[in-house]
mmCIF file of C-alpha atoms in Angstrom:
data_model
loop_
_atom_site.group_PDB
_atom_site.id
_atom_site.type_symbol
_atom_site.label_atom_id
_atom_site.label_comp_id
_atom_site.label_asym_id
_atom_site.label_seq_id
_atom_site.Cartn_x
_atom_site.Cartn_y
_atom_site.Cartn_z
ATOM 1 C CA UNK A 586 0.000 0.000 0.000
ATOM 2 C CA UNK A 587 1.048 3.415 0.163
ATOM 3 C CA UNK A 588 3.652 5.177 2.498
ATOM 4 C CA UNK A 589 1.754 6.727 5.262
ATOM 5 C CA UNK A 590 3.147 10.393 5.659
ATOM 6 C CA UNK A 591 6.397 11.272 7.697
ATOM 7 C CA UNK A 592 7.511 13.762 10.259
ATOM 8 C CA UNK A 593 10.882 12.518 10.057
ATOM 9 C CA UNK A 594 13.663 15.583 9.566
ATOM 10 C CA UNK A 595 14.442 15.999 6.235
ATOM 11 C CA UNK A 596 18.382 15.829 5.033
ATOM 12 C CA UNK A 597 19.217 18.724 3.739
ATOM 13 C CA UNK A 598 22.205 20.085 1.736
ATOM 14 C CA UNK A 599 23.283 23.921 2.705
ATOM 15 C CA UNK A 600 19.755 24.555 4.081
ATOM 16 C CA UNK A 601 18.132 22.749 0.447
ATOM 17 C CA UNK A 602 16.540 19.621 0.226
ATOM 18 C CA UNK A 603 17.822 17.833 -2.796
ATOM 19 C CA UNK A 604 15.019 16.132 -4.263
ATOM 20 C CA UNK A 605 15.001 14.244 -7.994
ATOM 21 C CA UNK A 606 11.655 12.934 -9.483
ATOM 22 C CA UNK A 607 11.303 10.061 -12.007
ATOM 23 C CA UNK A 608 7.374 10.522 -12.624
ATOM 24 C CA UNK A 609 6.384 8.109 -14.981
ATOM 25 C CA UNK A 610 3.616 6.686 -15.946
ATOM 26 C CA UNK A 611 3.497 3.930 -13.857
ATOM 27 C CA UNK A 612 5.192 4.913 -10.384
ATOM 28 C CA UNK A 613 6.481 8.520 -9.192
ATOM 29 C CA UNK A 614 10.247 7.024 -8.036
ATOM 30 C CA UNK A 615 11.373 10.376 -5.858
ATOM 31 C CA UNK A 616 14.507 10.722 -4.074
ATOM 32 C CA UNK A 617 14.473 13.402 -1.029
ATOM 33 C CA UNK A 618 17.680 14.255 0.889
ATOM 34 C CA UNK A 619 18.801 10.622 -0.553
ATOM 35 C CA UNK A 620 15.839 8.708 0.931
ATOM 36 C CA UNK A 621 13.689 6.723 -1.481
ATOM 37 C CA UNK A 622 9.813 7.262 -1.741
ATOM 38 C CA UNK A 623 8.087 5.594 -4.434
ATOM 39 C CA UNK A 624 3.997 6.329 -5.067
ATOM 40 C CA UNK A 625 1.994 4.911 -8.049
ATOM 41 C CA UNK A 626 0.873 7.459 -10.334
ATOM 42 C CA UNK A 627 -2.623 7.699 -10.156
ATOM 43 C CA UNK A 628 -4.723 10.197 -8.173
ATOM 44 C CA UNK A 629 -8.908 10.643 -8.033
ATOM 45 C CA UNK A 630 -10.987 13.255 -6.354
ATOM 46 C CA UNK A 631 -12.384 11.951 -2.960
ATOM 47 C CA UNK A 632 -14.273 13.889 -0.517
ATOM 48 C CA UNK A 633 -13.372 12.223 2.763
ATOM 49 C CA UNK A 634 -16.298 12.236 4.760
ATOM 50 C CA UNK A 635 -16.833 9.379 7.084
ATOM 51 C CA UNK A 636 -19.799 7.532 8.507
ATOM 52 C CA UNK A 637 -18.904 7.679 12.214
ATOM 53 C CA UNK A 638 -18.255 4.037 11.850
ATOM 54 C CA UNK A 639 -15.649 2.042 14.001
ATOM 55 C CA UNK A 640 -12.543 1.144 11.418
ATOM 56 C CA UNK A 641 -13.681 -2.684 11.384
ATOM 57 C CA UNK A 642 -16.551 -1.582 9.251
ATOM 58 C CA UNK A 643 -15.523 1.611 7.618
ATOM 59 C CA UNK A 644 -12.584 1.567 5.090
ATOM 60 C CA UNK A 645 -10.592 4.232 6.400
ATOM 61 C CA UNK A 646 -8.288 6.543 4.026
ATOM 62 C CA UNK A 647 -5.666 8.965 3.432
ATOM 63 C CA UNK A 648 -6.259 12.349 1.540
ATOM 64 C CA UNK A 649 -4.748 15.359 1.506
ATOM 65 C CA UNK A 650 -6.371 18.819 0.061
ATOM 66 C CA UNK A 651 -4.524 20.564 -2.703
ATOM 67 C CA UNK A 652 -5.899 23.668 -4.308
ATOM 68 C CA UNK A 653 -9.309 23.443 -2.449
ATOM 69 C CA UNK A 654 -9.758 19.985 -3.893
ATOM 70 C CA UNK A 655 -9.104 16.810 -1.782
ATOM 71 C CA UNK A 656 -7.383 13.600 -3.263
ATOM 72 C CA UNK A 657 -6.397 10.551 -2.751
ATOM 73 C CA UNK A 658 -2.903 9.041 -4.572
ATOM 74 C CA UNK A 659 -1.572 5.926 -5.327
ATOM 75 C CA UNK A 660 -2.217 2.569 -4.087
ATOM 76 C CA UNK A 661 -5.582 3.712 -1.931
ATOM 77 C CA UNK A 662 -7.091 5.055 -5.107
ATOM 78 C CA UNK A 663 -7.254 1.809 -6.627
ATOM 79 C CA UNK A 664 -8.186 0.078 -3.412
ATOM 80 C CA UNK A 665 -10.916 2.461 -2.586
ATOM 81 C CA UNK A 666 -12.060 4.439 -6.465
ATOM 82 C CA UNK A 667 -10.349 2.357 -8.785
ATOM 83 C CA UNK A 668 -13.267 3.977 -11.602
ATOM 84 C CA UNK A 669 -12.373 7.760 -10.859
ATOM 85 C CA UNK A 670 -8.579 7.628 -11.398
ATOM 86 C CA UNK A 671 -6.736 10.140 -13.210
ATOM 87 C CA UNK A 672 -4.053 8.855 -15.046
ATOM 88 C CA UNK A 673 -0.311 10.488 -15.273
ATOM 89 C CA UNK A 674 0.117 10.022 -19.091
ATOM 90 C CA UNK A 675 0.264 12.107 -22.061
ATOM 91 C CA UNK A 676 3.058 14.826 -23.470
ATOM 92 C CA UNK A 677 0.672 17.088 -21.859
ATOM 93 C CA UNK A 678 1.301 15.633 -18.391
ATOM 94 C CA UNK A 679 5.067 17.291 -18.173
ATOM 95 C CA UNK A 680 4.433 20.022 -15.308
ATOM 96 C CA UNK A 681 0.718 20.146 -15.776
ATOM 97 C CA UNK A 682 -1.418 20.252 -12.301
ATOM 98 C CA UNK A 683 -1.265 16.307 -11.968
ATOM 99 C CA UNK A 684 2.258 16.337 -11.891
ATOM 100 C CA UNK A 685 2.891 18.835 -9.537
ATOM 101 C CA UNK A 686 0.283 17.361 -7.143
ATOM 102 C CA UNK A 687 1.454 13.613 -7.243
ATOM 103 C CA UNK A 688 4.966 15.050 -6.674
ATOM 104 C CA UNK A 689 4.190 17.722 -3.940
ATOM 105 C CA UNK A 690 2.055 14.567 -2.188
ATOM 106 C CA UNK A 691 5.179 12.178 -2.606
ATOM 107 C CA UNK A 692 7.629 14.908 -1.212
ATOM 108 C CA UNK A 693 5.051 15.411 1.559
ATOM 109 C CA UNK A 694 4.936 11.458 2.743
ATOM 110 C CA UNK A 695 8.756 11.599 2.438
ATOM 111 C CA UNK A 696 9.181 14.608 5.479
ATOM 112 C CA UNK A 697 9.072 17.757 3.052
ATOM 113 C CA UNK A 698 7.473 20.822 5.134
ATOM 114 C CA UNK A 699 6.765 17.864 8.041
ATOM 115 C CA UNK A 700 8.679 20.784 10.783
ATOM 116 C CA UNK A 701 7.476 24.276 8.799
ATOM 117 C CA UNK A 702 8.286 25.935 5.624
ATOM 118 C CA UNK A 703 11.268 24.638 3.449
ATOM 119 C CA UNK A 704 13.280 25.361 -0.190
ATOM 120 C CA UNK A 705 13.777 22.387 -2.632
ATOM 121 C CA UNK A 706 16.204 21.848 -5.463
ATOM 122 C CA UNK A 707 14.175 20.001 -7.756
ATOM 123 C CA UNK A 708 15.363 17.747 -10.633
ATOM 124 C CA UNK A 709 12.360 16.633 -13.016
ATOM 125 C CA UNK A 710 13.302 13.958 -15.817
ATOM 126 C CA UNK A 711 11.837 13.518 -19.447
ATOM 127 C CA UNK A 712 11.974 11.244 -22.369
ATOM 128 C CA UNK A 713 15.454 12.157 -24.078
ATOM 129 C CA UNK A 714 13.187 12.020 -27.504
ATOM 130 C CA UNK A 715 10.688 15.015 -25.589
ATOM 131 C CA UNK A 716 13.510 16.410 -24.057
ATOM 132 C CA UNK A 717 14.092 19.355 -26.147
ATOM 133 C CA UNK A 718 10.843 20.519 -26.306
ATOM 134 C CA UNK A 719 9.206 19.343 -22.790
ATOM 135 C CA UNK A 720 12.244 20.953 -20.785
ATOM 136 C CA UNK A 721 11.125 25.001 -20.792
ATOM 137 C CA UNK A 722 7.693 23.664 -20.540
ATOM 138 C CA UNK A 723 8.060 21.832 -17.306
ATOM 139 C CA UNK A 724 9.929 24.820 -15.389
ATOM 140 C CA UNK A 725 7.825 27.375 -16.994
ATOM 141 C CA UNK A 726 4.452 25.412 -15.306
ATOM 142 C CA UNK A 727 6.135 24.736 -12.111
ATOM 143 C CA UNK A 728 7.539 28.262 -11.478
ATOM 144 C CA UNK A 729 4.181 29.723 -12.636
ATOM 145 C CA UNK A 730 2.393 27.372 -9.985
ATOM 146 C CA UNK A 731 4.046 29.476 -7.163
ATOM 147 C CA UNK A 732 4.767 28.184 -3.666
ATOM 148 C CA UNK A 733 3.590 24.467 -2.808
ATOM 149 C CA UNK A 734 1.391 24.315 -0.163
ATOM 150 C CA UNK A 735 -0.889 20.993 0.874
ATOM 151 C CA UNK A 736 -2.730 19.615 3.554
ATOM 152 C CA UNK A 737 -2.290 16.494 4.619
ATOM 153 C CA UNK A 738 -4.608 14.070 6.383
ATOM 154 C CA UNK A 739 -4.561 14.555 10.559
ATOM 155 C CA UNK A 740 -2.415 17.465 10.292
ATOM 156 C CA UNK A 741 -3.583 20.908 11.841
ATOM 157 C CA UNK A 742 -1.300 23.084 9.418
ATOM 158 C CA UNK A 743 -0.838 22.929 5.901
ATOM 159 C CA UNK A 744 2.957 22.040 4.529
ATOM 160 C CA UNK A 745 4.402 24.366 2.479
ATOM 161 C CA UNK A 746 7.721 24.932 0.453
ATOM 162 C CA UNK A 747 9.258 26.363 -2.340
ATOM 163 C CA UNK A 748 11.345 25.324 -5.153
ATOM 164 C CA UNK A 749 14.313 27.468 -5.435
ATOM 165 C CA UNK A 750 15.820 25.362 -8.516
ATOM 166 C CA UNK A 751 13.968 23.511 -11.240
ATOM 167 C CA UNK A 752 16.622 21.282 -13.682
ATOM 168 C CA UNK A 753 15.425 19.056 -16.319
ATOM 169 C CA UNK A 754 17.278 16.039 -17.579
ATOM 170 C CA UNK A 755 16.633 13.288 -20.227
ATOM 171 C CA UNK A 756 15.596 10.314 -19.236
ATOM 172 C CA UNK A 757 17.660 7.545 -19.840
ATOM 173 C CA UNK A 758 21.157 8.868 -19.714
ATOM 174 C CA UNK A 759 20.720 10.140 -16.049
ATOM 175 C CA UNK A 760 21.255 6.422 -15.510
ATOM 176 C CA UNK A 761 24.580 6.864 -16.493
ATOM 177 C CA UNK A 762 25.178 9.117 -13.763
ATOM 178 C CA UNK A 763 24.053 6.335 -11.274
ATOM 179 C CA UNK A 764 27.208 4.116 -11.927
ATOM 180 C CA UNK A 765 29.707 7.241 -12.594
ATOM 181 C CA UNK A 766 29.315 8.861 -9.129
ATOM 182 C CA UNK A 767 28.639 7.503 -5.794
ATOM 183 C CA UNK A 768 26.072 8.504 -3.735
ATOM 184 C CA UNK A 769 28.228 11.423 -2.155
ATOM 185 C CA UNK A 770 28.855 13.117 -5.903
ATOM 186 C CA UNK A 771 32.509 11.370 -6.134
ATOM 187 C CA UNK A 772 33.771 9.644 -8.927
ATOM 188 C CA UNK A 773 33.957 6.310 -9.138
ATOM 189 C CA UNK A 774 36.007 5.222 -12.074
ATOM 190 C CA UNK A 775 34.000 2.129 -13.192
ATOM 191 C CA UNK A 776 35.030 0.688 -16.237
ATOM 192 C CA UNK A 777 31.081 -0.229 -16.954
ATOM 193 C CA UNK A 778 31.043 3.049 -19.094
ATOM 194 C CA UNK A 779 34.175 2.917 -21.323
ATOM 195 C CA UNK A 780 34.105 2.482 -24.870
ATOM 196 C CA UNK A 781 30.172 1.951 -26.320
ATOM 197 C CA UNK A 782 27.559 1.438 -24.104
ATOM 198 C CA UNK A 783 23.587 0.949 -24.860
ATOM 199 C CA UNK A 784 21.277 2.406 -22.276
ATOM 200 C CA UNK A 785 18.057 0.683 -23.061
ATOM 201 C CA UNK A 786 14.832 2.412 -21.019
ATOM 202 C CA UNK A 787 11.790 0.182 -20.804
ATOM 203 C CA UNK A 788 8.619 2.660 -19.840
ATOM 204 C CA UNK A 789 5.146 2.196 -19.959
ATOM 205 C CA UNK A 790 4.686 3.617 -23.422
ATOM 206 C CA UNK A 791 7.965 4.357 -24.885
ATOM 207 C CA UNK A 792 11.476 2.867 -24.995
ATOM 208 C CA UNK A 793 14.839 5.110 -24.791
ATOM 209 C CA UNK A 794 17.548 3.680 -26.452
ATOM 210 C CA UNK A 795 20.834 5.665 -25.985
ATOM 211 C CA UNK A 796 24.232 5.334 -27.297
ATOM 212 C CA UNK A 797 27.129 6.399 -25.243
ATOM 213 C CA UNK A 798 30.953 6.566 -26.048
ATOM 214 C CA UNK A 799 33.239 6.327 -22.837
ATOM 215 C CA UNK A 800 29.670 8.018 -20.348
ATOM 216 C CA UNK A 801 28.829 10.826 -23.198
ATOM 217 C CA UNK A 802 25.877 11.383 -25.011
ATOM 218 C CA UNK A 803 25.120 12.420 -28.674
ATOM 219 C CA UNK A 804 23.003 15.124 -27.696
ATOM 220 C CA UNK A 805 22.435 16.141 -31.548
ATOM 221 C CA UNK A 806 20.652 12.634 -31.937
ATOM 222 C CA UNK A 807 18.878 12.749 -28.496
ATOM 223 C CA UNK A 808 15.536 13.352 -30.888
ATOM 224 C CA UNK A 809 15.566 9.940 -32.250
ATOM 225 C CA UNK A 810 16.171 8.208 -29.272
ATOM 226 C CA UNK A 811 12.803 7.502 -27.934
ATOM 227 C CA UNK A 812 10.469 4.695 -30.117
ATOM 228 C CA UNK A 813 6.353 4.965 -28.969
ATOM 229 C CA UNK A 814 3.884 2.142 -28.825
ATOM 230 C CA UNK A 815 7.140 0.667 -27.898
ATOM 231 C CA UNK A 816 6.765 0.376 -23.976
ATOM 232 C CA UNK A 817 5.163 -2.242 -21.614
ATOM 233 C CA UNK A 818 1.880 -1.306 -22.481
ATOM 234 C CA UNK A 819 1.657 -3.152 -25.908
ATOM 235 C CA UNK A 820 4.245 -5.481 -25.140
ATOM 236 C CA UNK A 821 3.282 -7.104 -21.150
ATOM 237 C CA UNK A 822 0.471 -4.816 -19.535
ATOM 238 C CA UNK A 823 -2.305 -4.978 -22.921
ATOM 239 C CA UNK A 824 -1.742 -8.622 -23.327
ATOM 240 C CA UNK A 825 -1.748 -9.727 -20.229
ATOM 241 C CA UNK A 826 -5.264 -7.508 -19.048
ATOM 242 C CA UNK A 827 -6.576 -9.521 -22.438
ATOM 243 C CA UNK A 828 -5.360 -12.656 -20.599
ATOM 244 C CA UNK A 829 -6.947 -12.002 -17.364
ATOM 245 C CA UNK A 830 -10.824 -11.054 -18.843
ATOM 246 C CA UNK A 831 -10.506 -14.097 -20.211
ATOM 247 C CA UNK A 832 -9.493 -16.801 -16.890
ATOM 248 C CA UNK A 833 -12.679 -15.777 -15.035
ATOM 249 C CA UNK A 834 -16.035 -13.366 -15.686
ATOM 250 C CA UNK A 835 -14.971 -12.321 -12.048
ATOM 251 C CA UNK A 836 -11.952 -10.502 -13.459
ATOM 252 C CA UNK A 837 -13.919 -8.682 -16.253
ATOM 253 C CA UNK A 838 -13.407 -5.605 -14.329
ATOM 254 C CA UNK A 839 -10.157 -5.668 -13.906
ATOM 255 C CA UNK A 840 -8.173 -2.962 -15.642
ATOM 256 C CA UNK A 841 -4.091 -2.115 -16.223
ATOM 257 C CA UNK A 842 -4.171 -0.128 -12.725
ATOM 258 C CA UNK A 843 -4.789 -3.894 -11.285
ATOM 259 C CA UNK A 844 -2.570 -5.315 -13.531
ATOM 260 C CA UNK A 845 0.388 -2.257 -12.800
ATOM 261 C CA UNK A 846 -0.581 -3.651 -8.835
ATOM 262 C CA UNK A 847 0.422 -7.102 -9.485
ATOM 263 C CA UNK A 848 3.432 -6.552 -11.608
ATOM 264 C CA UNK A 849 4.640 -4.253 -8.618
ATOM 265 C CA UNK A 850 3.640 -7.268 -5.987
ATOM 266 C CA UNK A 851 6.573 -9.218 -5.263
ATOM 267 C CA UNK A 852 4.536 -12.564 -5.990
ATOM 268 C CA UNK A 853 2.870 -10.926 -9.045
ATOM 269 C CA UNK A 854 -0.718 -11.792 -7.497
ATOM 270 C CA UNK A 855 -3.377 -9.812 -9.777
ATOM 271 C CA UNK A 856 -6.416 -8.831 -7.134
ATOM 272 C CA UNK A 857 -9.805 -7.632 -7.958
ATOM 273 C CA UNK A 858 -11.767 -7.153 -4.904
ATOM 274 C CA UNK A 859 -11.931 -10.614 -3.577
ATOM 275 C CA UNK A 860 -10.501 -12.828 -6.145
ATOM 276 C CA UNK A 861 -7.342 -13.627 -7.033
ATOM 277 C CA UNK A 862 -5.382 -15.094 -9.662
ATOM 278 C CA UNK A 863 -1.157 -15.596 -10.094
ATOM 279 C CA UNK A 864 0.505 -13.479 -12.808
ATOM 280 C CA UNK A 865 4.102 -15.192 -12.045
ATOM 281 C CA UNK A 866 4.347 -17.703 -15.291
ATOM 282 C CA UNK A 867 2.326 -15.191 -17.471
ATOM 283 C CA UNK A 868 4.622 -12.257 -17.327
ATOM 284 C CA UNK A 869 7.827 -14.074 -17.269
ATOM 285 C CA UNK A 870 6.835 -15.554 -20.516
ATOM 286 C CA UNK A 871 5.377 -11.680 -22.042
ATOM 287 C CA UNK A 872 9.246 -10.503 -20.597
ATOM 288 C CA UNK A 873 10.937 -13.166 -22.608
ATOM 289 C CA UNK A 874 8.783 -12.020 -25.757
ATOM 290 C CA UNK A 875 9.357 -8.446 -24.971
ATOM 291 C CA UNK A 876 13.410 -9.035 -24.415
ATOM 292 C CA UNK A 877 13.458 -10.906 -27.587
ATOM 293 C CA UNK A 878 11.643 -7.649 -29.595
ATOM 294 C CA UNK A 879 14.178 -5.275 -27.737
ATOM 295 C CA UNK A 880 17.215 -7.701 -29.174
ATOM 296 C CA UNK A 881 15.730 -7.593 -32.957
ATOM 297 C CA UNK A 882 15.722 -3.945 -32.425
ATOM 298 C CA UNK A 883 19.054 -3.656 -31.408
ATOM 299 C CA UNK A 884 19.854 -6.026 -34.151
ATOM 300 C CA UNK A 885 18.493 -4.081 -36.914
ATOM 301 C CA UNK A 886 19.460 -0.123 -35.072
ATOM 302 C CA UNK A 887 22.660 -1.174 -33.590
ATOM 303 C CA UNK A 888 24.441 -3.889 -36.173
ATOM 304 C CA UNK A 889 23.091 -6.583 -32.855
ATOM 305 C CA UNK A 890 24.979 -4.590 -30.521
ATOM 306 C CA UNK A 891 28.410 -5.515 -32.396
ATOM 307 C CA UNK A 892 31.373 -3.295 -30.766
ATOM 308 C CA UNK A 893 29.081 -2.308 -27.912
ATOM 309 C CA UNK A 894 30.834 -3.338 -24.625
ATOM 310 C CA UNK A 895 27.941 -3.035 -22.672
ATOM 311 C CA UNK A 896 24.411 -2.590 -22.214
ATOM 312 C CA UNK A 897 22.553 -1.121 -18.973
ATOM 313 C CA UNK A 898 18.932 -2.150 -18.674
ATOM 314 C CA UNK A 899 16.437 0.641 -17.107
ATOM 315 C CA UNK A 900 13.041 1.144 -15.748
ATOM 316 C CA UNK A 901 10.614 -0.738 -13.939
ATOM 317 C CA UNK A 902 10.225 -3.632 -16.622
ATOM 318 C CA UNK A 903 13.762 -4.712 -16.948
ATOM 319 C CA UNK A 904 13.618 -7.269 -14.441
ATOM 320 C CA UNK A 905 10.901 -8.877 -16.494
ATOM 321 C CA UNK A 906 13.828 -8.608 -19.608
ATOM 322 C CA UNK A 907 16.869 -8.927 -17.590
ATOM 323 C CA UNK A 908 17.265 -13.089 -17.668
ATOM 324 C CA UNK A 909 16.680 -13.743 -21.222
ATOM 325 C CA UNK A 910 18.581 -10.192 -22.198
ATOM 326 C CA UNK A 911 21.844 -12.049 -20.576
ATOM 327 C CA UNK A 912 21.307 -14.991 -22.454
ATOM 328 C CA UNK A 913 21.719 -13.038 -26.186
ATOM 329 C CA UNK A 914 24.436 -10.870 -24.491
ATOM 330 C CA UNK A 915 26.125 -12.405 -22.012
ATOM 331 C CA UNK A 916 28.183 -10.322 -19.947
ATOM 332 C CA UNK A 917 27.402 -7.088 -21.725
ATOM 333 C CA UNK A 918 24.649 -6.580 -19.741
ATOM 334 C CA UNK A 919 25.590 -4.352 -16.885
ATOM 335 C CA UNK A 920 24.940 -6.290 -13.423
ATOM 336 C CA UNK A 921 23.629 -3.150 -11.439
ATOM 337 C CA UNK A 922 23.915 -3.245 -7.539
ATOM 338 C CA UNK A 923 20.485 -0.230 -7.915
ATOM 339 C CA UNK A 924 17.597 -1.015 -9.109
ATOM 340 C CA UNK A 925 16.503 -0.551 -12.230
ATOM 341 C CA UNK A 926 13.662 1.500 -11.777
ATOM 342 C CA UNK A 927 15.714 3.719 -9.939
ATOM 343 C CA UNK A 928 18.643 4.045 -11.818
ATOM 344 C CA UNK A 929 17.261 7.114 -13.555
ATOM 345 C CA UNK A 930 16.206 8.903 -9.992
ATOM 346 C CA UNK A 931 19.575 7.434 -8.530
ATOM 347 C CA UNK A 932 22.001 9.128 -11.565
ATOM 348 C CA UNK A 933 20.186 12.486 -11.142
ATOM 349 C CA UNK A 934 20.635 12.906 -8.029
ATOM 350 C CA UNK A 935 24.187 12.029 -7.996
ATOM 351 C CA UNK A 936 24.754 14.127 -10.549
ATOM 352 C CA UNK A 937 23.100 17.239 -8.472
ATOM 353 C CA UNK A 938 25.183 16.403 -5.515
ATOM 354 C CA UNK A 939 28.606 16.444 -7.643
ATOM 355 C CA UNK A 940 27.314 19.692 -9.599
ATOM 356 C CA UNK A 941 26.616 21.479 -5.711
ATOM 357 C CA UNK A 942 30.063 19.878 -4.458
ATOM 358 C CA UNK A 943 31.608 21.339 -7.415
ATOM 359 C CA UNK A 944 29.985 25.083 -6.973
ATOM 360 C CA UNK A 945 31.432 25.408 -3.576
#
């Protein structure tokens, strides 16, 4: 379920809180002072009233008001109004109201504004094919939006903060950043970057593929390296929903938010309301179709990765690609001790902290 607000003190870095937000479409992964807080992305309009009931027969659950509106986020939205969610997706969503809210209520269950008012350096992240055109976009909406304030569930004062610095970076080669630095903003010198190097991105709807020489970018080519229709949906989330509608008429309501919920399970059990059904054998078979696409693509893009020394899966699928990838590639793929889902989150803030240790 979802992380229950915290009071905790925030780290902070010369009176800032470093914060770096991966908002996908699937999960918001957010680093904050170097603690991880991950929320699905999904929010719906609630209003919060309660029956009077005792707990045992009144679902109790956790809002918070933003803008005069009250919400509920992530995991209790599908639990308690799985048909009024609002969906993170779309070009449009870069720094539109839905992303500032799921990332001002992620912030807020990770300390932010918990012990009064406080100044963020943010770090957003976009697909490197949007890059150049979603990057003045997102600051220009989040400066515009002013000060963040929201009010959280059980709490007598509103938390408020500010960001102070907005920085955009493309998606997919902030992973780099994740093996090149450690998590103080020092070099490392690994040898996983040198010479050619394939980041491969797996989102929900698009996949980044990146090629690096020796931890650098073509930034000239950044345009071209994001595919659509190219992402999890088609390739494991669509097929699989089609899968479930058809095991039982008692799954006939199920949608991707329930399927998103039991890829993210660690026993990949697929729930709707009281029945259940195991995922496990289904989406380890959709992976090993899905890896076996992303190696044809390399094949035909990238001469089948010839005089590439690595390759560095990313995102919250790659586990479902990682097994089969290593049997095409053998020790080219790049055996990560971070998670691939948050290598992205991980390299940008890195990066931050060696860009602040290097202004000093």
């Amino acid at each position: 379920m979802t992380k229950r607000q915290s009071k905790k003190t925030v780290k902070t870095h010369n009176g800032l809180v470093i914060a770096v937000a991966d908002a996908g479409n699937g999960d918001n992964d957010v680093i904050i002072g170097g603690d991880r807080t991950l929320l699905p992305s999904v929010c719906a309009r609630t209003d919060g009233d309660t029956l009077g009931f005792s707990s045992d027969i009144e679902r109790k659950v956790t809002y918070f008001d933003w803008k005069g509106r009250r919400y509920m986020a992530g995991d209790d939205v599908l639990a308690t109004l799985p048909n009024a969610i609002e969906n993170h997706l779309g070009k449009n969503r870069y720094g539109n109201d839905l992303q500032q809210r799921l990332l001002a209520y992620t912030l807020a269950l990770g300390g932010v504004g918990a012990k009064g008012p406080q100044h963020v350096d943010l770090t957003l992240l976009a697909p490197p094919g949007l890059f150049t055109e979603l990057k003045p976009q997102i600051v220009e909406r989040f400066r515009a939006a002013g000060p963040v304030e929201i009010h959280m569930k059980g709490e007598p004062e509103p938390r408020r903060w500010q960001y102070d610095s907005i920085q955009v970076l493309p998606e997919g080669i902030t992973a780099a950043f994740a093996l090149a630095f450690d998590r103080r903003g020092l070099p490392t010198q690994t040898k996983d970057l040198n010479g050619l190097t394939l980041m491969v991105d797996c989102g929900m709807y698009t996949m980044n593929v990146i090629a690096m020489l020796d931890g650098a970018a073509d930034m000239e080519n950044l345009h071209l390296a994001t595919t659509a229709d190219a992402g999890l949906d088609k390739r494991i989330r669509q097929p699989l929903l089609k899968l479930v509608h058809g095991i039982d008429p008692n799954f006939a309501v199920a949608n991707a938010h329930h399927v998103d919920a039991a890829m993210r399970d660690p026993d990949h059990i697929l729930r709707v309301g009281v029945y259940e059904t195991d995922l496990s054998q289904a989406l380890a078979a959709y992976g090993e179709e899905y890896a076996g696409w992303i190696a044809n693509f390399i094949d035909s893009h990238f001469s089948g990765g010839a005089g590439f020394s690595k390759i560095l899966l990313i995102g919250g699928g790659a586990y479902l690609i990682a097994d089969p990838m290593r049997e095409w590639f053998g020790d080219k793929i790049i055996q990560s001790k971070i998670e691939p889902n948050w290598l992205n989150a991980e390299g940008a803030y890195r990066l931050r902290l060696a860009k602040l240790a290097a202004q000093r």
